Coordinates of C-alpha atoms and ligand atoms in Angstrom, one line a residue:
M1138 CA -96.6 119.2 61.3
D1139 CA -99.3 118.6 58.7
G1140 CA -97.9 116.5 55.9
R1141 CA -94.7 115.5 57.7
G1142 CA -93.6 112.0 58.4
Y1143 CA -95.2 110.3 61.5
K1144 CA -92.0 110.4 63.5
A1145 CA -92.3 114.2 63.7
Y1146 CA -95.1 113.6 66.3
K1147 CA -92.4 112.8 68.8
E1148 CA -92.0 116.6 69.3
I1149 CA -95.4 116.9 70.9
G1150 CA -94.4 114.7 73.9
G1151 CA -94.3 116.4 77.3
Q1152 CA -96.5 118.7 79.3
W1153 CA -99.0 121.2 77.9
S1154 CA -101.0 123.8 79.8
F1155 CA -104.6 124.3 78.8
Q1156 CA -106.8 127.0 80.3
S1157 CA -108.2 124.8 83.1
F1158 CA -106.1 121.6 83.1
S1159 CA -102.7 120.3 82.2
L1160 CA -102.2 117.6 79.6
T1161 CA -99.1 115.4 79.5
I1162 CA -98.2 113.3 76.5
D1163 CA -96.1 110.5 78.2
H1164 CA -95.6 108.4 75.1
V1165 CA -95.9 109.2 71.4
Q1166 CA -96.6 106.2 69.3
G1167 CA -94.0 105.4 66.5
D1168 CA -96.6 104.8 63.8
P1169 CA -100.4 104.9 63.4
F1170 CA -100.6 101.1 63.8
A1171 CA -98.6 100.9 67.0
A1172 CA -100.0 101.0 70.5
P1173 CA -101.6 104.5 70.7
S1174 CA -100.1 107.5 72.5
R1175 CA -100.5 107.8 76.2
V1176 CA -101.9 110.9 77.7
R1177 CA -102.5 112.2 81.2
V1178 CA -104.7 115.1 82.2
R1179 CA -104.8 116.8 85.6
L1180 CA -107.8 118.9 86.8
P1181 CA -107.4 120.9 90.0
A1182 CA -110.3 120.4 92.5
Q1183 CA -111.9 123.7 91.6
V1184 CA -112.1 122.8 87.9
A1185 CA -113.3 119.2 88.5
G1186 CA -115.7 120.6 91.1
F1187 CA -116.7 117.3 92.8
P1188 CA -118.1 117.9 96.2
V1189 CA -115.8 116.8 99.0
E1190 CA -118.2 114.1 100.2
V1191 CA -117.8 112.1 97.0
C1192 CA -114.0 112.4 97.1
D1193 CA -113.4 111.1 100.6
P1194 CA -113.1 108.4 101.9
V1195 CA -111.4 106.5 99.2
A1196 CA -114.2 104.0 98.8
R1197 CA -116.5 106.9 97.7
A1198 CA -113.9 108.3 95.3
T1199 CA -113.4 104.9 93.7
G1200 CA -117.2 104.5 93.1
V1201 CA -117.3 107.9 91.4
A1202 CA -114.1 107.3 89.5
C1203 CA -115.6 104.2 88.0
L1204 CA -118.7 106.1 87.0
L1205 CA -116.5 108.7 85.3
S1206 CA -114.4 106.2 83.4
R1207 CA -117.5 104.4 82.1
R1208 CA -118.9 107.7 80.9
F1209 CA -115.6 108.8 79.4
S1210 CA -115.2 105.4 77.7
G1211 CA -118.7 105.6 76.2
E1212 CA -118.3 109.1 75.0
A1213 CA -114.8 108.5 73.6
G1214 CA -116.1 105.6 71.7
R1215 CA -118.4 107.9 69.7
I1216 CA -115.5 110.0 68.4
R1217 CA -114.8 108.7 65.0
G1218 CA -111.4 109.3 63.6
S1219 CA -110.5 109.0 60.0
G1220 CA -107.1 107.9 58.7
S1221 CA -104.9 104.9 59.0
G1222 CA -104.5 102.5 61.9
K1223 CA -105.7 103.9 65.2
S1224 CA -106.0 107.5 63.9
G1225 CA -108.4 109.6 66.1
Q1226 CA -109.3 106.8 68.5
I1227 CA -109.5 107.8 72.2
R1228 CA -109.6 104.9 74.7
I1229 CA -109.8 104.6 78.5
E1230 CA -109.8 101.6 80.8
S1231 CA -113.2 100.9 82.3
T1232 CA -114.0 98.1 84.7
E1233 CA -117.7 98.1 83.4
Q1234 CA -120.0 96.4 85.9
K1235 CA -117.3 96.1 88.6
V1236 CA -116.0 98.9 90.7
I1237 CA -112.2 98.3 91.1
P1238 CA -109.5 100.9 91.6
T1239 CA -107.5 101.5 88.4
T1240 CA -105.0 104.1 87.3
A1241 CA -107.4 105.3 84.6
I1242 CA -109.1 107.9 86.8
R1243 CA -108.1 108.9 90.3
I1244 CA -110.0 111.4 92.4
E1245 CA -107.8 112.5 95.3
S1246 CA -109.3 113.3 98.7
S1247 CA -108.5 117.0 97.9
G1248 CA -110.8 116.7 94.9
D1249 CA -107.9 117.0 92.4
L1250 CA -108.5 114.6 89.5
E1251 CA -106.1 112.7 87.2
A1252 CA -107.2 110.8 84.1
R1253 CA -105.1 108.6 81.8
F1254 CA -106.1 107.5 78.4
T1255 CA -104.7 106.8 75.0
V1256 CA -105.0 108.8 71.8
G1257 CA -104.3 107.5 68.3
L1258 CA -102.5 110.4 66.6
P1259 CA -104.0 110.8 63.1
A1260 CA -102.3 110.1 59.9
R1261 CA -103.0 109.2 56.3
G1262 CA -100.7 106.3 55.6
R1263 CA -97.7 107.5 57.6
T1264 CA -98.2 111.1 56.8
I1265 CA -99.3 113.3 59.7
L1266 CA -102.8 114.8 59.5
G1267 CA -101.9 117.9 61.4
R1268 CA -105.2 119.7 61.3
Q1269 CA -107.0 116.6 62.5
A1270 CA -104.5 116.2 65.3
A1271 CA -105.0 119.8 66.4
E1272 CA -108.7 119.4 66.4
L1273 CA -108.5 116.1 68.3
L1274 CA -106.2 117.4 71.0
C1275 CA -107.3 121.0 71.3
D1276 CA -111.1 120.6 70.8
A1277 CA -112.3 117.0 71.1
V1278 CA -110.2 116.1 74.2
P1279 CA -111.1 119.3 76.1
S1280 CA -114.7 118.8 75.3
L1281 CA -114.6 115.2 76.3
I1282 CA -113.1 116.3 79.6
A1283 CA -115.7 118.9 80.2
R1284 CA -118.5 116.3 79.4
T1285 CA -117.2 113.5 81.5
L1286 CA -114.7 114.6 84.2
T1287 CA -116.3 117.6 85.8
S1288 CA -119.1 117.6 88.3
G1289 CA -121.3 119.8 86.1
A1290 CA -121.8 116.9 83.7
Y1291 CA -123.5 114.8 86.4
D1292 CA -126.6 114.8 88.5
E1293 CA -125.6 115.4 92.0
E1294 CA -127.8 112.5 93.1
K1295 CA -126.1 110.1 90.7
L1296 CA -122.7 111.1 92.1
H1297 CA -123.8 110.4 95.6
L1298 CA -125.4 107.1 94.7
H1299 CA -122.2 105.8 93.1
A1300 CA -120.1 107.0 96.1
E1301 CA -122.4 105.6 98.7
V1302 CA -123.1 102.2 97.1
N1303 CA -119.4 101.6 96.8
E1304 CA -118.8 102.7 100.4
D1305 CA -121.7 100.4 101.5
A1306 CA -120.2 97.4 99.7
E1307 CA -116.9 97.9 101.5
A1308 CA -118.8 98.1 104.9
L1309 CA -120.9 95.0 104.2
R1310 CA -117.8 93.0 103.3
A1311 CA -116.0 94.2 106.4
A1312 CA -119.0 93.2 108.5
L1313 CA -118.9 89.5 107.4
A1314 CA -116.2 88.2 109.7
S1315 CA -117.6 89.5 113.0
K1316 CA -120.9 87.7 112.1
G1317 CA -119.3 84.4 111.4
L1318 CA -120.2 84.8 107.7
V1319 CA -118.2 84.1 104.5
A1320 CA -120.7 85.6 102.1
F1321 CA -123.8 87.7 102.1
V1322 CA -126.5 88.0 99.3
A1323 CA -128.9 90.8 99.9
D1324 CA -132.6 90.4 99.4
G1325 CA -133.6 91.8 96.0
S1326 CA -130.3 91.2 94.4
V1327 CA -130.4 90.2 90.7
L1328 CA -127.8 87.5 90.2
P1329 CA -128.2 86.1 86.6
R1330 CA -126.2 87.8 83.8
R1331 CA -127.4 88.6 80.3
S1332 CA -125.2 85.9 78.8
G1333 CA -122.0 84.0 79.3
V1334 CA -120.1 86.9 77.7
D1335 CA -122.2 89.8 78.9
D1336 CA -121.7 90.7 82.6
R1337 CA -124.7 93.1 82.7
P1338 CA -127.8 92.0 84.7
L1339 CA -130.4 89.8 83.0
R1340 CA -133.6 91.8 82.4
G1341 CA -137.2 90.8 81.7
D1342 CA -140.2 89.3 83.4
G1343 CA -138.5 86.0 84.0
V1344 CA -135.9 87.4 86.3
V1345 CA -136.4 86.3 89.9
P1346 CA -134.8 88.6 92.4
F1347 CA -133.0 86.9 95.2
R1348 CA -134.8 86.2 98.5
S1349 CA -133.2 84.7 101.6
P1350 CA -134.7 81.8 103.3
A1351 CA -136.0 83.0 106.7
S1352 CA -133.7 80.8 108.7
L1353 CA -130.5 82.2 107.0
R1354 CA -131.6 85.8 107.0
V1355 CA -129.3 88.2 108.7
S1356 CA -129.0 92.0 108.6
L1357 CA -125.8 93.9 108.1
E1358 CA -125.3 97.5 108.7
A1359 CA -124.1 99.8 105.9
P1360 CA -123.3 103.5 106.5
N1361 CA -125.7 104.8 103.8
A1362 CA -128.3 102.1 103.2
G1363 CA -128.7 101.3 106.9
W1364 CA -129.6 97.8 107.8
V1365 CA -129.5 95.5 104.8
A1366 CA -131.3 92.1 105.0
G1367 CA -130.2 89.0 103.1
M1368 CA -128.8 85.5 103.2
G1369 CA -125.7 85.0 105.3
I1370 CA -123.6 82.1 104.3
R1371 CA -121.9 80.9 107.5
R1372 CA -118.5 79.5 108.0
G1373 CA -118.2 75.8 107.5
V1374 CA -119.3 73.6 104.6
T1375 CA -122.3 74.9 102.6
L1376 CA -123.9 73.1 99.7
I1377 CA -126.1 74.7 97.0
V1378 CA -128.2 71.8 95.6
G1379 CA -131.1 71.6 93.3
G1380 CA -132.2 70.4 89.9
G1381 CA -130.3 71.3 86.7
Y1382 CA -130.9 74.8 85.4
H1383 CA -132.5 76.0 88.7
G1384 CA -129.8 78.7 89.5
K1385 CA -127.1 76.9 91.5
S1386 CA -124.1 78.1 89.4
T1387 CA -125.6 81.5 89.2
L1388 CA -125.6 81.9 92.9
L1389 CA -122.1 80.5 93.3
R1390 CA -120.9 82.9 90.6
A1391 CA -122.4 85.8 92.3
V1392 CA -120.5 84.8 95.5
Q1393 CA -117.3 84.5 93.5
S1394 CA -117.8 88.0 92.1
G1395 CA -118.5 89.2 95.6
I1396 CA -114.8 89.8 96.2
Y1397 CA -115.3 92.8 94.0
N1398 CA -117.7 95.7 94.3
H1399 CA -120.4 96.4 91.6
R1400 CA -121.9 99.5 90.2
P1401 CA -125.3 100.7 91.2
G1402 CA -127.9 98.9 89.1
D1403 CA -125.7 95.8 88.5
G1404 CA -127.9 93.7 90.8
R1405 CA -124.9 92.4 92.8
E1406 CA -124.0 95.7 94.5
Q1407 CA -124.9 94.1 97.9
V1408 CA -123.5 90.7 97.3
V1409 CA -120.2 90.5 99.1
S1410 CA -117.9 87.7 100.1
D1411 CA -114.8 87.1 102.1
P1412 CA -111.9 88.8 100.3
A1413 CA -110.0 85.5 100.6
A1414 CA -112.6 83.5 98.6
V1415 CA -111.0 81.5 95.8
K1416 CA -112.7 79.7 92.9
I1417 CA -111.3 76.3 92.4
R1418 CA -111.8 74.1 89.4
A1419 CA -110.2 71.3 87.5
E1420 CA -107.7 72.4 84.9
D1421 CA -106.2 69.4 83.2
G1422 CA -103.0 70.2 81.2
R1423 CA -101.7 72.8 83.6
S1424 CA -98.2 72.7 85.0
V1425 CA -97.5 72.2 88.7
R1426 CA -94.3 72.8 90.6
R1427 CA -93.4 70.9 93.8
V1428 CA -96.8 71.2 95.4
D1429 CA -97.7 68.9 98.3
I1430 CA -100.9 67.3 97.2
S1431 CA -100.4 64.2 99.4
A1432 CA -103.5 65.1 101.4
F1433 CA -105.5 64.2 98.3
I1434 CA -103.3 62.1 96.1
Q1435 CA -100.9 59.4 97.2
G1436 CA -99.1 56.6 95.5
L1437 CA -99.4 57.6 91.8
P1438 CA -98.3 55.0 89.3
G1439 CA -94.7 55.6 88.4
G1440 CA -94.1 56.4 92.1
S1441 CA -93.8 60.1 91.9
D1442 CA -93.7 61.8 95.3
T1443 CA -96.9 63.6 95.8
R1444 CA -95.4 65.6 98.7
R1445 CA -93.5 67.4 96.0
F1446 CA -95.7 67.0 93.0
S1447 CA -94.5 68.4 89.7
T1448 CA -95.9 67.9 86.2
D1449 CA -96.3 69.7 82.9
N1450 CA -99.6 68.0 82.2
A1451 CA -101.8 67.6 85.3
S1452 CA -104.9 65.5 85.2
G1453 CA -108.3 66.8 86.2
S1454 CA -108.0 65.5 89.8
T1455 CA -104.3 66.4 90.3
S1456 CA -104.8 69.9 88.9
Q1457 CA -107.7 70.5 91.2
A1458 CA -105.7 69.2 94.2
A1459 CA -102.8 71.4 93.4
T1460 CA -105.0 74.4 92.9
I1461 CA -106.5 73.9 96.3
I1462 CA -103.2 73.6 98.0
E1463 CA -101.8 76.6 96.2
A1464 CA -104.8 78.6 97.3
L1465 CA -104.3 77.6 100.9
E1466 CA -100.6 78.5 100.6
A1467 CA -101.7 82.0 99.5
G1468 CA -104.1 82.3 102.4
A1469 CA -107.5 81.3 101.0
R1470 CA -110.3 81.1 103.6
L1471 CA -113.2 80.1 101.4
L1472 CA -113.1 77.6 98.6
L1473 CA -115.8 77.9 95.9
I1474 CA -116.4 74.8 93.8
D1475 CA -118.9 74.1 91.1
E1476 CA -119.6 70.5 90.3
D1477 CA -119.9 71.6 86.6
T1478 CA -116.2 72.4 86.5
A1479 CA -114.8 69.9 89.0
A1480 CA -113.2 66.5 88.5
T1481 CA -115.7 63.9 89.6
N1482 CA -113.1 61.5 90.9
F1483 CA -111.6 64.3 93.0
M1484 CA -115.0 65.2 94.5
I1485 CA -116.3 61.7 95.4
R1486 CA -115.6 58.0 95.4
D1487 CA -118.8 56.2 96.3
R1488 CA -119.4 52.9 98.1
R1489 CA -119.5 50.8 95.0
M1490 CA -116.3 52.3 93.6
Q1491 CA -114.7 51.7 96.9
A1492 CA -115.7 48.0 96.7
L1493 CA -114.7 47.6 93.1
V1494 CA -111.3 49.4 93.1
P1495 CA -109.5 48.8 96.4
R1496 CA -108.0 51.6 98.4
D1497 CA -104.5 50.6 97.6
R1498 CA -105.1 51.0 93.9
E1499 CA -106.8 54.4 94.1
P1500 CA -104.4 57.2 94.7
I1501 CA -107.1 59.8 95.3
T1502 CA -108.5 60.7 98.7
P1503 CA -111.6 62.6 97.5
L1504 CA -112.4 66.1 98.8
I1505 CA -115.4 64.8 100.7
D1506 CA -113.0 63.2 103.1
R1507 CA -111.1 66.4 103.6
I1508 CA -113.6 69.1 103.5
G1509 CA -114.8 68.9 107.1
E1510 CA -111.3 68.8 108.4
L1511 CA -110.3 71.8 106.2
H1512 CA -112.8 73.8 108.2
T1513 CA -112.3 72.4 111.7
E1514 CA -108.5 72.2 111.5
K1515 CA -107.6 75.0 109.2
G1516 CA -110.5 77.4 109.4
V1517 CA -111.1 77.1 105.6
S1518 CA -114.8 77.1 104.6
S1519 CA -116.3 75.7 101.4
L1520 CA -119.2 76.5 99.3
L1521 CA -120.1 73.8 96.7
A1522 CA -122.7 73.8 94.0
L1523 CA -123.8 70.2 93.6
G1524 CA -126.5 68.3 91.8
G1525 CA -125.1 64.8 91.6
S1526 CA -123.2 63.7 94.7
G1527 CA -125.6 63.3 97.6
D1528 CA -122.8 61.7 99.7
Y1529 CA -121.8 65.3 100.6
L1530 CA -124.9 65.6 102.8
D1531 CA -122.9 63.7 105.4
V1532 CA -120.4 66.5 105.7
A1533 CA -122.5 69.6 105.1
D1534 CA -123.3 72.2 107.8
T1535 CA -125.8 74.0 105.7
V1536 CA -127.7 73.0 102.6
I1537 CA -129.4 75.6 100.4
A1538 CA -131.8 74.3 97.7
M1539 CA -132.4 76.3 94.6
T1540 CA -135.8 75.7 93.1
R1541 CA -136.8 77.9 90.1
Y1542 CA -134.2 80.4 91.4
E1543 CA -135.7 80.5 94.8
A1544 CA -133.4 79.6 97.7
E1545 CA -134.6 77.4 100.5
D1546 CA -132.8 76.2 103.6
I1547 CA -133.1 72.4 103.6
S1548 CA -130.3 71.7 106.1
D1549 CA -132.6 69.8 108.5
R1550 CA -134.2 67.7 105.7
A1551 CA -130.8 67.0 104.3
H1552 CA -129.5 65.7 107.6
Q1553 CA -132.5 63.5 107.9
V1554 CA -131.9 62.1 104.4
A1555 CA -128.3 61.5 105.4
L1556 CA -129.5 59.4 108.4
D1557 CA -132.3 57.6 106.4
F1558 CA -130.1 56.6 103.5
P1559 CA -126.6 55.8 104.8
T1560 CA -124.2 55.6 101.9
G1561 CA -122.0 52.9 103.5
R1562 CA -119.0 54.9 102.3
I1563 CA -115.8 54.3 104.3
A1564 CA -114.0 57.5 104.9
E1565 CA -110.5 57.4 103.3
V1566 CA -108.3 59.4 105.6
P1567 CA -104.6 58.5 105.7
G1568 CA -103.4 61.6 107.4
G1569 CA -104.2 65.3 107.9
V1570 CA -104.0 68.1 105.4
E1571 CA -100.4 69.1 105.8
V1572 CA -99.4 72.7 105.5
Q1573 CA -97.5 73.1 102.2
G1574 CA -93.8 73.2 102.9
R1575 CA -91.9 76.4 102.0
R1576 CA -91.7 76.8 98.3
V1577 CA -89.0 79.2 97.3
P1578 CA -89.3 80.3 93.7
L1579 CA -86.1 81.0 91.8
A1580 CA -85.9 84.4 90.0
D1581 CA -83.8 82.9 87.2
S1582 CA -86.7 80.7 86.2
L1583 CA -88.8 83.8 85.4
D1584 CA -87.4 85.3 82.2
P1585 CA -89.2 88.5 81.0
S1586 CA -86.9 89.0 78.0
R1587 CA -87.7 88.5 74.4
G1588 CA -85.1 88.9 71.7
R1589 CA -83.3 92.2 72.2
R1590 CA -85.8 93.5 74.7
S1591 CA -85.0 92.8 78.3
V1592 CA -88.6 93.1 79.3
H1593 CA -91.6 92.0 77.2
L1594 CA -94.8 91.7 79.1
K1595 CA -98.2 91.5 77.5
A1596 CA -101.7 90.2 78.0
H1597 CA -103.6 88.6 75.1
G1598 CA -107.1 89.3 76.3
R1599 CA -108.3 88.2 79.8
D1600 CA -107.1 84.6 79.4
E1601 CA -103.4 84.8 78.7
I1602 CA -100.3 86.6 79.8
L1603 CA -97.1 86.6 77.9
F1604 CA -94.2 86.8 80.2
G1605 CA -91.1 87.2 78.0
T1606 CA -91.7 84.4 75.6
T1607 CA -93.7 82.2 78.0
P1608 CA -97.5 82.2 77.8
I1609 CA -99.4 81.8 81.1
D1610 CA -102.9 80.4 80.7
L1611 CA -105.4 82.2 83.0
S1612 CA -108.5 80.9 81.4
A1613 CA -109.3 78.7 84.5
V1614 CA -108.5 81.5 86.9
E1615 CA -112.1 82.7 86.9
Q1616 CA -111.7 85.7 89.3
V1617 CA -109.4 87.6 86.9
V1618 CA -111.8 90.2 85.5
S1619 CA -110.3 91.8 82.5
W1620 CA -107.6 92.1 79.9
A1621 CA -106.1 95.0 81.7
Q1622 CA -106.1 93.2 85.0
A1623 CA -104.3 90.3 83.3
G1624 CA -101.7 92.8 82.1
T1625 CA -101.3 94.2 85.6
L1626 CA -100.7 90.7 86.9
A1627 CA -97.8 90.4 84.4
Q1628 CA -96.3 93.6 85.7
A1629 CA -96.8 92.4 89.3
L1630 CA -95.0 89.1 88.5
L1631 CA -92.0 91.2 87.3
L1632 CA -92.0 93.2 90.5
A1633 CA -92.2 90.0 92.5
R1634 CA -89.2 88.6 90.5
N1635 CA -87.1 91.8 90.7
E1636 CA -87.7 92.9 94.2
F1637 CA -88.7 89.8 96.3
M1638 CA -87.4 86.6 94.7
D1639 CA -84.1 86.5 96.5
G1640 CA -83.8 82.7 96.8
K1641 CA -84.9 82.9 100.4
R1642 CA -88.4 84.2 100.5
S1643 CA -91.3 81.7 100.1
I1644 CA -94.3 82.3 97.8
P1645 CA -96.5 83.7 100.6
E1646 CA -93.7 86.0 101.7
I1647 CA -93.3 87.2 98.1
L1648 CA -97.0 87.8 97.8
D1649 CA -96.9 89.8 101.0
G1650 CA -94.1 91.9 99.6
V1651 CA -95.9 92.7 96.4
M1652 CA -99.2 93.4 98.0
E1653 CA -97.6 95.7 100.7
A1654 CA -95.7 97.6 98.1
V1655 CA -98.9 98.2 96.0
E1656 CA -100.8 99.1 99.2
E1657 CA -98.2 101.6 100.2
S1658 CA -97.2 103.2 96.9
G1659 CA -100.3 102.5 94.7
L1660 CA -100.5 100.6 91.4
D1661 CA -98.0 102.9 89.9
I1662 CA -95.2 101.0 91.6
L1663 CA -95.7 98.5 88.9
S1664 CA -94.6 100.8 86.1
D1665 CA -92.7 104.1 85.7
R1666 CA -94.5 104.9 82.5
F1667 CA -97.8 106.3 83.9
P1668 CA -100.1 103.7 82.3
G1669 CA -103.8 104.2 82.6
D1670 CA -104.6 100.5 82.4
L1671 CA -103.4 99.1 85.8
V1672 CA -106.2 97.4 87.7
A1673 CA -106.2 96.4 91.3
F1674 CA -105.7 92.7 91.9
R1675 CA -105.5 90.2 94.7
R1676 CA -102.7 88.0 96.0
F1677 CA -104.6 85.0 94.9
E1678 CA -104.7 85.8 91.2
L1679 CA -101.0 86.8 91.4
A1680 CA -100.2 83.5 93.0
A1681 CA -102.3 81.7 90.3
A1682 CA -100.3 83.4 87.5
L1683 CA -97.0 82.5 89.1
N1684 CA -98.1 78.9 89.7
R1685 CA -99.1 78.6 86.0
L1686 CA -95.8 79.8 84.7
R1687 CA -94.4 76.8 82.9
T1688 CA -90.8 77.7 83.4
L1689 CA -91.2 78.2 87.1
K1690 CA -88.6 76.5 89.3
V1691 CA -89.0 76.3 93.1
R1692 CA -86.8 75.1 95.8
Ligands
LIG893 P1 -127.7 75.3 87.5 O1 -126.3 75.6 87.9 O2 -128.6 75.0 88.6 O3 -127.8 74.3 86.4 P2 -127.6 78.0 86.4 O4 -127.2 78.8 87.6 O5 -126.6 77.7 85.4 O6 -128.3 76.6 86.8 O7 -128.9 78.8 85.8 C1 -129.6 78.3 84.6 C2 -130.1 79.4 83.8 O8 -131.1 80.2 84.6 C3 -129.1 80.4 83.4 O9 -129.3 80.8 82.0 C4 -129.3 81.6 84.3 O10 -129.0 82.8 83.7 C5 -130.8 81.6 84.6 N1 -131.1 82.1 85.9 C6 -130.3 81.9 87.1 N2 -130.9 82.5 88.1 C7 -131.9 83.2 87.6 C8 -132.9 84.1 88.2 N3 -132.8 84.4 89.5 N4 -133.9 84.6 87.5 C9 -133.9 84.3 86.1 N5 -133.1 83.5 85.5 C10 -132.1 82.9 86.2
LIG894 MG1 -124.6 74.7 87.2

């Protein structure tokens, strides 16, 4: 094909047999600047050679698969193509610090292995560089496979470590509920990250490894590590208090990441939280569709009914109220809130404000008056990082102080302070937290088409999905981890629309439908094109994406 026009590459689509593996080209790009070609390789167990104990059970295989995709990604990044556009580039999805199932690399319990990645077929201008393509596909790719996807390329110890650490994380998380815990932070964990945009662990002499206060220390059993000691965060209302810059948000962020597993050496591989932990923050400007926020907001100026609150431009407090109710609707059991990103008037109205602005002129019932009831009536716990609103001491079960990154249990002192310095606040409680009524989304309000294409889905980085022509802003949905996961959520929204939005099912029923389908058939149910960039996701982030779709209509 050397020297021919780029379109001639279409002929190489399909399956090819190499000596020890098969390679399928599922999609051939239309030109060197388009999305690169999609490739799948399959290695039988005897070629991949991974010992059976790292392939089974699935938690072990996932730990190893993530190691392989990181290694593949690193090695592939070193292959320099020359030519136009994406010529010669090989890319694979890697979840970096996190260990999350993806379609990039799958190790089956039999030991068979499949990897999916993309290749930029080389060209100069739009003229095929045939010799380079041959070298890339017949030399570089096989060599890359041998160096990254076969057991011979790894220390056996390293393989076991990655398998076992991931299996342990699953076991630690599974152990939380029976101990009455919502989160666990093992002693010795390293929580701070290198920077706001670098998820790797902070290094250096200044790093203080986590140590549990004695009164909160529990031990959980893991199949490989044995008994692991650390801080157990119990059900109920827990505060993280302390001076500015003493590590409050860092601890909270570790807990919010604890819904995912982490690679060995990350520092958070033994930090686990309730899988139904949801980060809540204020997000002014977001849209809201018929959400019952009356537990928090009543009697807005203009008289809009807060039992069916809709807006295209929520305020800080109404957005935070809606985000909480939507999370509860989706089944959240732990709310994570950081004062840094919360709306102050949603969190607290102190005695003086109560005196100055009478109750009948303030639509907001602040969270402080609901948080205890959320736990006792609804079984929903909260973990709050606070520095400013001491009124919360009245409603806290446990108070953890962070002082120079050291955790201390000051619950008793905090309760004494609450008695010694009564706030004089009057609880503002007009009714209970009602269960959100059934919201039934209408499929017609989700339009995935753009121009002549009936389906156009895309993620623009981690923060934004494009569903048809409608952007969905995910920047405040902090537990979305990556660009690829955002893209996966877009696909999941389409499945939700096509298969489950029948005008009768409510949002939680639709979430059940999608999650069960993925559970049963794997992520590939989201696409018939064998993409390598589908990343496992939770119902909460799917709900968050749906709830932020500005065209959404619900009955
Ligand atoms: P706060 O929320 O209390 O104001 P942060 O959690 O934002 O504080 O932490 C302040 C700074 O301290 C951050 O730069 C963070 O990376 C760093 N930090 C947090 N925990 C540790 C620790 N255990 N060891 C070293 N540095 C830390
Ligand atoms: Mg902070």
